[in-house]
Short mmCIF file of N, CA and C in Angstrom, two decimals:
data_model
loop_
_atom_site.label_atom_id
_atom_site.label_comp_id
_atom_site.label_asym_id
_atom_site.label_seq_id
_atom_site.Cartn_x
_atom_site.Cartn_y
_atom_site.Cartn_z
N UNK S 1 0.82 -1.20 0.00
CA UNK S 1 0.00 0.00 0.00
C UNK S 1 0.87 1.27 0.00
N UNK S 2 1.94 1.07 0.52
CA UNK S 2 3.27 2.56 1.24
C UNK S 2 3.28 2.87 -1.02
N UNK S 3 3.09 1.96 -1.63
CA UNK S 3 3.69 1.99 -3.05
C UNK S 3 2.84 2.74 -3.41
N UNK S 4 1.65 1.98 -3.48
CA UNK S 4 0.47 2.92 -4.35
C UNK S 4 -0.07 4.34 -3.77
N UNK S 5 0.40 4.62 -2.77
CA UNK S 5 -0.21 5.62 -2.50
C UNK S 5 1.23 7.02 -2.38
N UNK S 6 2.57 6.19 -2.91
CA UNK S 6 3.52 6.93 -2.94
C UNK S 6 2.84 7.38 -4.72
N UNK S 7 2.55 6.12 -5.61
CA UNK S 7 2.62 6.83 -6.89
C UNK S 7 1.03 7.70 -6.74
N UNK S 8 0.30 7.48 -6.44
CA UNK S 8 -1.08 8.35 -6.43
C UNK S 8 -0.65 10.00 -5.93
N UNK S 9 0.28 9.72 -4.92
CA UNK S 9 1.01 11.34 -4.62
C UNK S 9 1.60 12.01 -5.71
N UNK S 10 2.32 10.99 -6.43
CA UNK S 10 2.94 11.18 -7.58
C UNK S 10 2.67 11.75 -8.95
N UNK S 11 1.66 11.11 -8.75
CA UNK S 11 0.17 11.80 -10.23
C UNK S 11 -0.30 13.05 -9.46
N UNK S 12 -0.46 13.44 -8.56
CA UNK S 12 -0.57 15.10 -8.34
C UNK S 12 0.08 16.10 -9.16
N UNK S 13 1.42 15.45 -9.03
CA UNK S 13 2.53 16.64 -9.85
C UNK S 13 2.09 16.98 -10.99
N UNK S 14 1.54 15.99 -11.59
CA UNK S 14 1.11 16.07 -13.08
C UNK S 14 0.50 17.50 -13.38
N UNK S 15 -0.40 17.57 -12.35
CA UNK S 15 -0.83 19.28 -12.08
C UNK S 15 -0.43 20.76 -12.21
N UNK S 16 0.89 20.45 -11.79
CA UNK S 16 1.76 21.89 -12.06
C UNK S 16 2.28 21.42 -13.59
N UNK S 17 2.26 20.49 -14.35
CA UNK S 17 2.47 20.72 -15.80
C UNK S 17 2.27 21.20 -16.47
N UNK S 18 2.55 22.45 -17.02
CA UNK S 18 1.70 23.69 -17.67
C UNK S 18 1.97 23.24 -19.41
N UNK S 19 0.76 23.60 -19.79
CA UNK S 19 0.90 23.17 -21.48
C UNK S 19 0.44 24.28 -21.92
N UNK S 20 0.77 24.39 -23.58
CA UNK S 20 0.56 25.78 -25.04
C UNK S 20 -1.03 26.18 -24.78
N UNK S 21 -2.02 25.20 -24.20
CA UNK S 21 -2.98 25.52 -24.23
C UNK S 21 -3.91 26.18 -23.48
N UNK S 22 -4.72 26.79 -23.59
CA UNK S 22 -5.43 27.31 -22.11
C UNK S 22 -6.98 27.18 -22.60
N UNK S 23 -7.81 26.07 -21.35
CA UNK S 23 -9.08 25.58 -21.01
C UNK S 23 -9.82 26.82 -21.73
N UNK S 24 -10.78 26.40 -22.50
CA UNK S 24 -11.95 27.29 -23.45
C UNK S 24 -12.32 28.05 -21.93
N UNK S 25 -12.34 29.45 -22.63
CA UNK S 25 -12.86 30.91 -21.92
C UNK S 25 -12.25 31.08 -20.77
N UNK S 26 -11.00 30.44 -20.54
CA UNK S 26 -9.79 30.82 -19.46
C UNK S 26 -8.81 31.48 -19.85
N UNK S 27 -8.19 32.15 -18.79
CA UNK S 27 -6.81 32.96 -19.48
C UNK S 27 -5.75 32.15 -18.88
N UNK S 28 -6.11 31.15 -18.06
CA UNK S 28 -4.75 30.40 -17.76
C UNK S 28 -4.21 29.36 -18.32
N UNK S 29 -3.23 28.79 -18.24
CA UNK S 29 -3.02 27.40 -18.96
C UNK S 29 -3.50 26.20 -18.45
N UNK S 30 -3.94 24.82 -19.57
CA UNK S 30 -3.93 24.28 -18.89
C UNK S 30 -2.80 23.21 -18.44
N UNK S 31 -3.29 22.75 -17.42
CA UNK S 31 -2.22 21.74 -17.00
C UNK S 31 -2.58 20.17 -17.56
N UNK S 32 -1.49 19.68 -17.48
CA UNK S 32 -1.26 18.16 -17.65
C UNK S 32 -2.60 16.89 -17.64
N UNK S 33 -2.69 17.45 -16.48
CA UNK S 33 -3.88 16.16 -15.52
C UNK S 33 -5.37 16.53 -16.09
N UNK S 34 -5.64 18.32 -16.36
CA UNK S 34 -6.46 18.45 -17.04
C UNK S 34 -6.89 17.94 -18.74
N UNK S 35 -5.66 17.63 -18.89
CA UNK S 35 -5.27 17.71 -20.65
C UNK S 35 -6.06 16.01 -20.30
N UNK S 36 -5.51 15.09 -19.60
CA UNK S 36 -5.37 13.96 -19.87
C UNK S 36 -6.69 13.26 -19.13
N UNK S 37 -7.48 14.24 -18.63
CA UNK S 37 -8.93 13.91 -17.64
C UNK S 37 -9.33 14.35 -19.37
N UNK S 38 -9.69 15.32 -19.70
CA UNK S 38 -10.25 15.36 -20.61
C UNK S 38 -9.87 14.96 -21.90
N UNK S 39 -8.98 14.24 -22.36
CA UNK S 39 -8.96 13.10 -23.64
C UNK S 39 -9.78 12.17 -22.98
N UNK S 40 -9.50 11.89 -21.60
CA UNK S 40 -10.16 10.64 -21.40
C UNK S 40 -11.87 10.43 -21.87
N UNK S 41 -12.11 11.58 -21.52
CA UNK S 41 -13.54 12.01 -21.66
C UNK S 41 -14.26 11.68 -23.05
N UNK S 42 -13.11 12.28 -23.49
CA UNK S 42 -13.48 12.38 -25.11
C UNK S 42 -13.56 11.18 -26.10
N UNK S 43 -12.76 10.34 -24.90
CA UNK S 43 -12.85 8.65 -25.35
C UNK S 43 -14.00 8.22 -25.06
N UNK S 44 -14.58 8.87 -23.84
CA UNK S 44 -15.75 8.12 -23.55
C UNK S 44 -17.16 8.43 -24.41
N UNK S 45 -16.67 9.18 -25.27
CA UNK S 45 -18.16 9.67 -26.01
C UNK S 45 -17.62 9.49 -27.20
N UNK S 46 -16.60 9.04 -27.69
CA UNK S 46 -16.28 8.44 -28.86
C UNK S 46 -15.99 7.47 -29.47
N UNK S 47 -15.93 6.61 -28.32
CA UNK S 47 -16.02 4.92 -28.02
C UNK S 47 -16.70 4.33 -29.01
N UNK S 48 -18.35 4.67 -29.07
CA UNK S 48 -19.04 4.22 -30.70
C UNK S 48 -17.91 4.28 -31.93
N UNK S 49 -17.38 5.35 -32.35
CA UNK S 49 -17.36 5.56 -33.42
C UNK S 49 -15.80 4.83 -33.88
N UNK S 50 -15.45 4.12 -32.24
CA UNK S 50 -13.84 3.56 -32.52
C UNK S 50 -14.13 2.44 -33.76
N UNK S 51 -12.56 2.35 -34.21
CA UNK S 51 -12.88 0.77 -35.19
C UNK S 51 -13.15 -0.17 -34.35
N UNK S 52 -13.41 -1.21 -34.87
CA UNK S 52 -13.31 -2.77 -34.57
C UNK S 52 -12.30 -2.98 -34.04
N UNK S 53 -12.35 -3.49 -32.69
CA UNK S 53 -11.18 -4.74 -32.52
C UNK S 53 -10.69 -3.70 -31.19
N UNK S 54 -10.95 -2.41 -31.15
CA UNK S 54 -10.50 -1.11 -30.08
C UNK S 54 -10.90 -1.59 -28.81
N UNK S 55 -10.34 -1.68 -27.47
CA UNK S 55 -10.68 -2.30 -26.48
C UNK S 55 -10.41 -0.69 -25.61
N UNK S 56 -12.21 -0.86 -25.00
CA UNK S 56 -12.09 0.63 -24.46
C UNK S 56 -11.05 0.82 -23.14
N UNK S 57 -11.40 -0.24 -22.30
CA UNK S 57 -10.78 -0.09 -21.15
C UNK S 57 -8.85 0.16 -21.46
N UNK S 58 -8.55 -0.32 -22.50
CA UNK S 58 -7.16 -0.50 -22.53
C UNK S 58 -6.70 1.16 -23.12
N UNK S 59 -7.92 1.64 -24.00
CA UNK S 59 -6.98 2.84 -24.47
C UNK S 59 -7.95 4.07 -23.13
N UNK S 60 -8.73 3.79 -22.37
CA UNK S 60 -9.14 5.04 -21.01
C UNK S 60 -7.59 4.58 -20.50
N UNK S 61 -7.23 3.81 -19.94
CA UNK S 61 -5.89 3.41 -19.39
C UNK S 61 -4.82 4.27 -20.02
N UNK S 62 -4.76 4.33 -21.35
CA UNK S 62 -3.56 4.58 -21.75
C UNK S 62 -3.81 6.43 -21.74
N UNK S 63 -4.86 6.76 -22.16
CA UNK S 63 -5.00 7.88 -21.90
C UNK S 63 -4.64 9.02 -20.54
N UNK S 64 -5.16 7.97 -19.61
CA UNK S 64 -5.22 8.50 -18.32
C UNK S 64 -3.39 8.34 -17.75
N UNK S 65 -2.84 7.53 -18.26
CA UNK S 65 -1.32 7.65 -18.08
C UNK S 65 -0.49 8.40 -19.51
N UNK S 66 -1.07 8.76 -20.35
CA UNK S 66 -0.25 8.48 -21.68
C UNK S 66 0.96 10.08 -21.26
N UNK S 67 0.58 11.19 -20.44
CA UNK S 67 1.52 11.97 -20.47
C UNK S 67 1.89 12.35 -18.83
N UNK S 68 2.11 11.47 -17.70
CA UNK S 68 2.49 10.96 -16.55
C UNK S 68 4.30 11.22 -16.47
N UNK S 69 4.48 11.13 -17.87
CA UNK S 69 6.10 11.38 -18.17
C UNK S 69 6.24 12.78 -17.61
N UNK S 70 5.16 13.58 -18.08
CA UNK S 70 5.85 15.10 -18.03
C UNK S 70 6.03 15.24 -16.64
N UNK S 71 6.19 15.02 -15.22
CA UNK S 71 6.05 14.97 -14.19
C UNK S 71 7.79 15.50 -14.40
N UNK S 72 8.33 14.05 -15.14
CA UNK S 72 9.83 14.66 -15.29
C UNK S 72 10.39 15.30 -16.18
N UNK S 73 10.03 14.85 -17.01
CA UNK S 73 10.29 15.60 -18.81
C UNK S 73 9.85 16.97 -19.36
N UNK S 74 8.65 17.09 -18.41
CA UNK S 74 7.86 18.41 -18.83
C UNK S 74 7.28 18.13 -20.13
N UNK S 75 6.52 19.04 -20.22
CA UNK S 75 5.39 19.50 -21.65
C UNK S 75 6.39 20.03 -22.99
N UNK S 76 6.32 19.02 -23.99
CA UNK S 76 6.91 19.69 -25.23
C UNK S 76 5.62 20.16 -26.12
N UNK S 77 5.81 21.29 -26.81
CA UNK S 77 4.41 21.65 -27.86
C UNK S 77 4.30 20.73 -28.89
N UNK S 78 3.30 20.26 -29.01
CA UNK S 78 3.58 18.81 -30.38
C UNK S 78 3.76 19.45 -31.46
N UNK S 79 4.00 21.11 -31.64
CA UNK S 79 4.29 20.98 -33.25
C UNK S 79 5.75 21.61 -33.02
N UNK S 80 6.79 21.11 -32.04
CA UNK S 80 8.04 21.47 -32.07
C UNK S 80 8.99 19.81 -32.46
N UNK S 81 9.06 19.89 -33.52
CA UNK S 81 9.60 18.23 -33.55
C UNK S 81 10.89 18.24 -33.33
N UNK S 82 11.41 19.35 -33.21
CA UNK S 82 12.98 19.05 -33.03
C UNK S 82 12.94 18.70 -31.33
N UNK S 83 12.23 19.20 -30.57
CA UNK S 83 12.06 19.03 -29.05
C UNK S 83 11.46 17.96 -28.70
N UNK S 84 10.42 17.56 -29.57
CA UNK S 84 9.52 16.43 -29.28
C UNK S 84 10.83 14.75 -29.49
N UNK S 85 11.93 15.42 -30.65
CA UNK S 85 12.66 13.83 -30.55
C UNK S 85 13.65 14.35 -30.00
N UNK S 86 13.78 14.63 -28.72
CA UNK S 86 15.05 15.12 -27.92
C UNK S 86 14.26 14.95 -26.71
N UNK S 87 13.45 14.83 -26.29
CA UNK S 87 12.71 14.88 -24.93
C UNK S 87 12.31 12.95 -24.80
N UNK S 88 12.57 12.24 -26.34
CA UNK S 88 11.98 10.80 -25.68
C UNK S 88 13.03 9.86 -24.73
N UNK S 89 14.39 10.16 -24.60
CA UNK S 89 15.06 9.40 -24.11
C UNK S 89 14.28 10.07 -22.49
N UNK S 90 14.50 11.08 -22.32
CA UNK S 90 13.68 11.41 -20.78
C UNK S 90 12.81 10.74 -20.03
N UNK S 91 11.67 11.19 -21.64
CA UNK S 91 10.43 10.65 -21.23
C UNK S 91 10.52 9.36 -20.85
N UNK S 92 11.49 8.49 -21.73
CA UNK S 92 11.50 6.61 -21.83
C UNK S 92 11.73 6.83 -20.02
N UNK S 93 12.97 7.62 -19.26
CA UNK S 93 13.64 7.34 -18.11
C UNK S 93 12.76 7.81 -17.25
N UNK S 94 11.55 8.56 -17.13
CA UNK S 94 10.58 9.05 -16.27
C UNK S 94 9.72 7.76 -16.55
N UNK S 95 8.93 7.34 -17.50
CA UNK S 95 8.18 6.14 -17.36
C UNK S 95 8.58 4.67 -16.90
N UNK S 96 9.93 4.92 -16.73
CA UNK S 96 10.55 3.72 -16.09
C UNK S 96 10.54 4.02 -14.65
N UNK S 97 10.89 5.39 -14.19
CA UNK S 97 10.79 5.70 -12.81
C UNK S 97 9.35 5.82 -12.01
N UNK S 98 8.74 6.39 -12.78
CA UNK S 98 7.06 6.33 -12.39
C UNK S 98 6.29 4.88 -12.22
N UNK S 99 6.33 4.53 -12.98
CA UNK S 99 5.49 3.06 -13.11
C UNK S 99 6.36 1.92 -12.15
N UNK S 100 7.51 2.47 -12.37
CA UNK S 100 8.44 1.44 -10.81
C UNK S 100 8.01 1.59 -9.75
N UNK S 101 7.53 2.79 -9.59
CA UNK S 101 6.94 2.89 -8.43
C UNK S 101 6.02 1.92 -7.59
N UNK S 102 5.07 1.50 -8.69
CA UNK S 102 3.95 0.59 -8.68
C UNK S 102 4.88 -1.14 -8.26
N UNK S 103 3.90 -1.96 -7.42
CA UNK S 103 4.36 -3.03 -7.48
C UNK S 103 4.44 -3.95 -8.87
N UNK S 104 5.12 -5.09 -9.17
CA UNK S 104 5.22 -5.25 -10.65
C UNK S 104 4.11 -5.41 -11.62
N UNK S 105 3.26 -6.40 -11.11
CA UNK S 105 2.12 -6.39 -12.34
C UNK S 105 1.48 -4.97 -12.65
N UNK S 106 1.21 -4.15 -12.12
CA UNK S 106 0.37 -3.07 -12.51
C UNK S 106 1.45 -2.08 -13.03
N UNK S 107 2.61 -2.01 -12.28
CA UNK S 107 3.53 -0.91 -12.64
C UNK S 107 4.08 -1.63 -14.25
N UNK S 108 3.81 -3.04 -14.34
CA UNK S 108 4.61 -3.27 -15.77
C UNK S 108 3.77 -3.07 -17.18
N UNK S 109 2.61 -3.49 -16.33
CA UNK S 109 1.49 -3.10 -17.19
C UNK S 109 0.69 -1.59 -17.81
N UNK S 110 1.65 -0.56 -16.81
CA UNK S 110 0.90 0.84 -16.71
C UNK S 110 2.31 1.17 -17.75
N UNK S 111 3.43 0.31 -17.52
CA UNK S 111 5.27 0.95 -18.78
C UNK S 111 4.25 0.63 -20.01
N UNK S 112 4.27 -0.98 -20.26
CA UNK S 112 3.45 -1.42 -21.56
C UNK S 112 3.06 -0.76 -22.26
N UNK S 113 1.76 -0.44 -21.63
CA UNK S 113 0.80 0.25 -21.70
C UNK S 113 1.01 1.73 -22.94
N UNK S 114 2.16 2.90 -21.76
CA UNK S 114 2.48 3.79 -21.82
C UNK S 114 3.68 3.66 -23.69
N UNK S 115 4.26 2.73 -23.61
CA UNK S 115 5.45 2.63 -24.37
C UNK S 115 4.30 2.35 -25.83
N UNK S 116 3.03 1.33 -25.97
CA UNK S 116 2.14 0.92 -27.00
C UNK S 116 1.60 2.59 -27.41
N UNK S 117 1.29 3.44 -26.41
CA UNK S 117 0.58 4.32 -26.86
C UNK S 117 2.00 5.08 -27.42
N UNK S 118 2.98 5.24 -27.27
CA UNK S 118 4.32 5.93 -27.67
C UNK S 118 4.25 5.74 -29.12
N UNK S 119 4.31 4.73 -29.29
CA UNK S 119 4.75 3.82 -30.11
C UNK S 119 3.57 3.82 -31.13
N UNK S 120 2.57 4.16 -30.99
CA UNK S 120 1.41 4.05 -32.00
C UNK S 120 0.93 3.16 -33.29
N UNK S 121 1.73 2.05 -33.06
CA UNK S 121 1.12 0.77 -34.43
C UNK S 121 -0.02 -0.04 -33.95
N UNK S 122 -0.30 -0.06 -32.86
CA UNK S 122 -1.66 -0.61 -32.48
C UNK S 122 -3.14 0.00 -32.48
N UNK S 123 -4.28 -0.81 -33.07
CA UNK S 123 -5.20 0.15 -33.08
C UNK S 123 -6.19 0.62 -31.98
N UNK S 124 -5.38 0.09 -30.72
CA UNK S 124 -5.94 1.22 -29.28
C UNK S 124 -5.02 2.45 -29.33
N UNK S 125 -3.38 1.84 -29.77
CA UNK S 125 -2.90 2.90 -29.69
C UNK S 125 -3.54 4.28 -30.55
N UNK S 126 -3.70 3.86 -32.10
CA UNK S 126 -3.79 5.05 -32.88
C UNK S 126 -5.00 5.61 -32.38
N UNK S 127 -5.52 5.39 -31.74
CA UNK S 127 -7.39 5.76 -31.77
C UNK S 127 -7.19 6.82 -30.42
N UNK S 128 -6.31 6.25 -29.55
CA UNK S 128 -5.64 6.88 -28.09
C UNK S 128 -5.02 8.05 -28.92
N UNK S 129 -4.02 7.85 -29.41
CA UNK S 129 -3.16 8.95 -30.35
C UNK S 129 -4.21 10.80 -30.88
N UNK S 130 -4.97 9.84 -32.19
CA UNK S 130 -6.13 10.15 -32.72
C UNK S 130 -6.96 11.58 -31.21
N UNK S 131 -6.83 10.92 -30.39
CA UNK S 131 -8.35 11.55 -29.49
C UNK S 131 -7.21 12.53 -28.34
N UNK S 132 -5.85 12.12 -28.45
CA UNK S 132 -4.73 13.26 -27.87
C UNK S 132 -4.92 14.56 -28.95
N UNK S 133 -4.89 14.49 -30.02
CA UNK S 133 -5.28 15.46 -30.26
C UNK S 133 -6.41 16.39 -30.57
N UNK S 134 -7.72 16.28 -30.13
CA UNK S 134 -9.40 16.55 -30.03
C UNK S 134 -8.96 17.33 -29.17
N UNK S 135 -8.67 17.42 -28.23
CA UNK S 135 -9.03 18.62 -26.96
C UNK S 135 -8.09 19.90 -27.22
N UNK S 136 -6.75 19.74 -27.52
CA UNK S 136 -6.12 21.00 -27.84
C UNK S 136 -6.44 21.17 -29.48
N UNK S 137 -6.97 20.96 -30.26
CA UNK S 137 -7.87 21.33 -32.08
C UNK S 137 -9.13 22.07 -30.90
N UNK S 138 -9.95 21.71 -30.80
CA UNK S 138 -11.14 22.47 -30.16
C UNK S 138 -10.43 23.65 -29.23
N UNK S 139 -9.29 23.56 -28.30
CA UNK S 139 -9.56 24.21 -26.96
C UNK S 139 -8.82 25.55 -28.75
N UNK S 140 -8.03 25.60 -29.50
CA UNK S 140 -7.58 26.41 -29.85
C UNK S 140 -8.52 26.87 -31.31
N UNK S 141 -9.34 26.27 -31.44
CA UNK S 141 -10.47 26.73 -32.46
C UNK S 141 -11.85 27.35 -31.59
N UNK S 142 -11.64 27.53 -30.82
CA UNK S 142 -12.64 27.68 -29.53
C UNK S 142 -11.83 29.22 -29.27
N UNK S 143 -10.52 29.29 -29.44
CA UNK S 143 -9.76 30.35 -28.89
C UNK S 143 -9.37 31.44 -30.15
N UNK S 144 -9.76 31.76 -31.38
CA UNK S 144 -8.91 31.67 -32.45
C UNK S 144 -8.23 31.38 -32.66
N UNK S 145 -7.34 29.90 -32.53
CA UNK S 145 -6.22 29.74 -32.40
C UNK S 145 -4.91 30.59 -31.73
N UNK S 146 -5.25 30.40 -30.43
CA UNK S 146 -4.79 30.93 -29.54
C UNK S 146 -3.14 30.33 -29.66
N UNK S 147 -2.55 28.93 -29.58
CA UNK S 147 -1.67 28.33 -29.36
C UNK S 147 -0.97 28.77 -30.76
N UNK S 148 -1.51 27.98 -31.56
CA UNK S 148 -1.27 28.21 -32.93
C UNK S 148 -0.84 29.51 -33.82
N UNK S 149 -1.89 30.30 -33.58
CA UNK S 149 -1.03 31.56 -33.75
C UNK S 149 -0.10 32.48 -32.87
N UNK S 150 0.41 32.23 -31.73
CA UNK S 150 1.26 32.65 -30.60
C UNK S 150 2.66 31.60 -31.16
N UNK S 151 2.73 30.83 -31.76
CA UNK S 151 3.82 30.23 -32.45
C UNK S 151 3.51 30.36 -33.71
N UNK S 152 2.87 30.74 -34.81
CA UNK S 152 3.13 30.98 -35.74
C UNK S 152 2.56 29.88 -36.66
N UNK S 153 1.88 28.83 -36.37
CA UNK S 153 1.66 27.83 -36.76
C UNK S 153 0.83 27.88 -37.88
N UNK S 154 1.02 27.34 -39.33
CA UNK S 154 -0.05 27.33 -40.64
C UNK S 154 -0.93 26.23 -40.38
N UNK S 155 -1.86 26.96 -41.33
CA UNK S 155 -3.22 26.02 -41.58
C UNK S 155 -2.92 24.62 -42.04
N UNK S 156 -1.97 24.59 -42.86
CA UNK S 156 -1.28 22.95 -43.38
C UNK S 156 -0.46 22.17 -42.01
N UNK S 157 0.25 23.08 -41.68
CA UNK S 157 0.73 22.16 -40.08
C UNK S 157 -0.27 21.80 -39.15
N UNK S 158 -1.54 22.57 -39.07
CA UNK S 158 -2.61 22.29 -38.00
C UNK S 158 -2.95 21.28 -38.95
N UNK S 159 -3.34 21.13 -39.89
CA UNK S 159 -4.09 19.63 -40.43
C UNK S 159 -3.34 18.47 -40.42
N UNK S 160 -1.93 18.62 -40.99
CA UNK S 160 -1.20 17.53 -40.97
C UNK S 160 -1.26 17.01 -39.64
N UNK S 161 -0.93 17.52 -38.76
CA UNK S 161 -0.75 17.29 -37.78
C UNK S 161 -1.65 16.84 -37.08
N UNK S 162 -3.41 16.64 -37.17
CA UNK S 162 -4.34 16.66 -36.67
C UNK S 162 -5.26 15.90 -37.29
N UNK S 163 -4.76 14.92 -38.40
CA UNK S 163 -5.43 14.67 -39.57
C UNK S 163 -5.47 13.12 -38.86
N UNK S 164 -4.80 12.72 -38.47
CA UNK S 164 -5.28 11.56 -37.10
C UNK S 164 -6.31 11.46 -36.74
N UNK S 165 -6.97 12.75 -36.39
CA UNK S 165 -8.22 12.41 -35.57
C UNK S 165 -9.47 11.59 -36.37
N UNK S 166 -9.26 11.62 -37.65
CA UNK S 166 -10.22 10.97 -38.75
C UNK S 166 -9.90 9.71 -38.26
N UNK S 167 -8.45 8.88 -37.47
CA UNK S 167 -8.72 7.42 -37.35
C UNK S 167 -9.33 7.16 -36.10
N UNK S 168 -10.20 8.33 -35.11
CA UNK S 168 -11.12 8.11 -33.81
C UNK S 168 -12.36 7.99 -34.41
N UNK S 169 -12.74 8.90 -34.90
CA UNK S 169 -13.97 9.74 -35.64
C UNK S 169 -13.87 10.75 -37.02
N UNK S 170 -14.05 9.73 -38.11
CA UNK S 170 -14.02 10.76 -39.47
C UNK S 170 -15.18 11.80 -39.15
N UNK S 171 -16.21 11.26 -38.69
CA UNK S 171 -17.46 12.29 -39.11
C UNK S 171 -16.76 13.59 -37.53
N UNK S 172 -15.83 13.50 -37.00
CA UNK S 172 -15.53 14.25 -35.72
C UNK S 172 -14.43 14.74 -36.80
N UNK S 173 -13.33 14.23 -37.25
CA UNK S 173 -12.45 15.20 -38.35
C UNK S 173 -12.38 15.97 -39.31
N UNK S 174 -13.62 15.45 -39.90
CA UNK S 174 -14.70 16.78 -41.13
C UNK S 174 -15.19 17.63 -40.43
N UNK S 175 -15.88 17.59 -39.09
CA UNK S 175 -16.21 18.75 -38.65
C UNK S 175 -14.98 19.43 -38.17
N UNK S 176 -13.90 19.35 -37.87
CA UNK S 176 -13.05 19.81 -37.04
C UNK S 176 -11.93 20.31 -38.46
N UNK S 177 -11.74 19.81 -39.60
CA UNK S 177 -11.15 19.91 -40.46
C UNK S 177 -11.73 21.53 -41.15
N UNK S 178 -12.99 21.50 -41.86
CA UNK S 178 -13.66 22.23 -42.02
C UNK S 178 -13.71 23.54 -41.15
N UNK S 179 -13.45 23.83 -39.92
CA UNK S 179 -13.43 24.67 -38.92
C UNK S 179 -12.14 25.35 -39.22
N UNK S 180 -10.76 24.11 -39.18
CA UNK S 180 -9.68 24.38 -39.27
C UNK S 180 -9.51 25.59 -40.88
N UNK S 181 -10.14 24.75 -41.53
CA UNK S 181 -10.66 25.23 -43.18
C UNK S 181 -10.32 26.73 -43.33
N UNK S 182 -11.99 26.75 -42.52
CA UNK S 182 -12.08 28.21 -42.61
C UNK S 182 -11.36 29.67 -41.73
N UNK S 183 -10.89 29.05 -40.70
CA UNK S 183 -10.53 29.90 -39.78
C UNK S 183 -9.77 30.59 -40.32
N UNK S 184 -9.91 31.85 -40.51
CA UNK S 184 -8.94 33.00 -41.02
C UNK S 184 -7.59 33.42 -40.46
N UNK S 185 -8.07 33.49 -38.83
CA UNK S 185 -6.63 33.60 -38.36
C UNK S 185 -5.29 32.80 -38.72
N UNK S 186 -5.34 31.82 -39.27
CA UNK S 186 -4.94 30.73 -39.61
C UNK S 186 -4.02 31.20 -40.74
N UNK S 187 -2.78 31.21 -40.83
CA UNK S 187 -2.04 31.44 -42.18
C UNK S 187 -1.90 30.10 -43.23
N UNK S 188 -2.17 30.10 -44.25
CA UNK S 188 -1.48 28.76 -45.77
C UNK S 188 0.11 28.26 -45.05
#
């Protein structure tokens, strides 16, 4: 018990993780634990529209741990790729330290877990992947692209980059595509 309730202390931190984004009609950022309560969410009302073969419980799991890393690694912006492949050796050494925490079956199963959703060739992973990016597309089309244009970001990098979400929910990526579409603030 001294274990699990050392890592449950542990997932607090997740809290002070500040991310590019800030919660629709807030001026603050949000944090980590918020980011990753609400993918979870977003799994849960998009669950219908997963493919075949998607096992819900395994990707709420992966969700609810998938960014537990930043505790040590911190928040990289996903459209910085030179930072995003310089931050995974970290991340790999924080998800080894975190989930150790845990006694073995659950702590090996919560690395697994964490490393499948990394790793994205599975189709809990991609669908997990897919629905990481739904909450910051809305929180920053909700914002005029608040994130997006504070870095400079084009209308072709927001799609590429976001064009995933068609493997959670196509009929959720046409609407969200289309939005992206039109948004003016938005540079080519």
């Amino acid at each position: 018990m001294k274990n699990t309730i050392a890592f449950v202390n542990e997932m607090d931190k997740l809290k002070a993780v500040l991310r590019q984004t800030k919660p629709t009609g807030l001026e603050r950022y949000e944090n980590s634990a918020e980011h990753s309560w609400h993918t979870a969410m977003a799994a849960l009302v998009l669950l219908d529209d997963a493919p075949a073969g998607v096992d819900a419980l395994q990707v709420l799991k992966m969700l609810l741990i998938h960014d537990v890393v930043e505790i040590d690694a911190g928040d990289v912006f996903t459209y910085d790729e030179a930072a995003r492949a310089a931050v995974a050796e970290a991340e790999e050494k924080a998800a080894i330290r975190i989930f150790g925490m845990l006694d073995s079956p659950l702590g090996h199963e919560l690395l697994a877990l964490w490393r499948e959703f990394e790793a994205g060739e599975t189709a809990n992973a991609r669908f997990a992947k897919a629905l990481d990016r739904v909450g910051p597309c809305l929180q920053n089309l909700e914002q005029e692209g608040a994130s997006w244009v504070k870095h400079g970001i084009s209308r072709q990098r927001v799609l590429a980059k976001n064009k995933a979400i068609a493997d959670a929910s196509p009929a959720l990526w046409e609407e969200i595509r289309a939005r992206i579409e039109a948004a003016d603030y938005l540079k080519d």
